[in-house]
Amino acid sequence: MNGSKELRKSLKDLAAASSQHTDEILEEELQALLSASKGQWEALRPQVADAETYNRLMAVVEEATRQNEKAAQLRALLMKGGSKLFGIGKMAGKMLSGGISGGI
């Protein structure tokens, strides 16, 4: 019985650590979106297959930048735009922060 409790606690601790790590990665990606230069965005444009969603992403990021919003606020705006917009935002953030290469 005691081993079962220890295992459960260990799994909860691992899940919490994993969740925290995921949040940190997402924060980095959102910061990359907010701090990307015009040149970086232009270099990213040909790698995005869905031009309409890319344009929506650009509008959301530009509005967030104009209003000097933080990453958490940008995350909320991306989520409000739907899973497709949020997904492209995450991928763009990874690409802009040097995490991956290739198209979206």
mmCIF file of N, CA and C in Angstrom, residues 7 9-10 22 35 37 51 56 58 65 75-77 94:
data_model
loop_
_atom_site.group_PDB
_atom_site.id
_atom_site.type_symbol
_atom_site.label_atom_id
_atom_site.label_comp_id
_atom_site.label_asym_id
_atom_site.label_seq_id
_atom_site.Cartn_x
_atom_site.Cartn_y
_atom_site.Cartn_z
ATOM 1 N N LEU A 7 4.332 5.921 -5.323
ATOM 2 C CA LEU A 7 4.270 5.960 -6.779
ATOM 3 C C LEU A 7 3.354 7.089 -7.244
ATOM 4 N N LYS A 9 2.539 9.827 -5.612
ATOM 5 C CA LYS A 9 3.187 11.103 -5.329
ATOM 6 C C LYS A 9 4.285 11.384 -6.350
ATOM 7 N N SER A 10 5.045 10.366 -6.675
ATOM 8 C CA SER A 10 6.112 10.516 -7.659
ATOM 9 C C SER A 10 5.556 10.914 -9.023
ATOM 10 N N THR A 22 6.675 22.741 -19.736
ATOM 11 C CA THR A 22 5.880 23.093 -20.913
ATOM 12 C C THR A 22 5.488 24.562 -20.889
ATOM 13 N N SER A 35 8.875 39.647 -29.743
ATOM 14 C CA SER A 35 10.118 40.378 -29.972
ATOM 15 C C SER A 35 10.696 40.205 -31.379
ATOM 16 N N SER A 37 11.638 40.654 -35.160
ATOM 17 C CA SER A 37 11.828 41.827 -36.008
ATOM 18 C C SER A 37 11.048 41.662 -37.311
ATOM 19 N N ALA A 51 -1.662 31.007 -45.556
ATOM 20 C CA ALA A 51 -1.475 32.461 -45.581
ATOM 21 C C ALA A 51 -2.537 33.200 -44.779
ATOM 22 N N ARG A 56 -3.698 36.414 -39.883
ATOM 23 C CA ARG A 56 -4.392 36.599 -38.600
ATOM 24 C C ARG A 56 -3.397 36.628 -37.453
ATOM 25 N N MET A 58 -0.259 37.553 -37.622
ATOM 26 C CA MET A 58 0.439 38.842 -37.688
ATOM 27 C C MET A 58 -0.407 39.952 -37.080
ATOM 28 N N THR A 65 1.720 43.826 -29.642
ATOM 29 C CA THR A 65 2.936 44.637 -29.555
ATOM 30 C C THR A 65 2.574 46.111 -29.410
ATOM 31 N N ARG A 75 -0.980 34.956 -25.362
ATOM 32 C CA ARG A 75 -1.474 33.570 -25.320
ATOM 33 C C ARG A 75 -3.004 33.561 -25.325
ATOM 34 N N ALA A 76 -3.607 34.411 -24.510
ATOM 35 C CA ALA A 76 -5.072 34.476 -24.439
ATOM 36 C C ALA A 76 -5.661 34.896 -25.784
ATOM 37 N N LEU A 77 -5.024 35.864 -26.450
ATOM 38 C CA LEU A 77 -5.520 36.307 -27.757
ATOM 39 C C LEU A 77 -5.411 35.195 -28.796
ATOM 40 N N LYS A 94 8.451 28.828 -32.073
ATOM 41 C CA LYS A 94 9.583 27.883 -32.059
ATOM 42 C C LYS A 94 10.587 28.259 -33.155
#
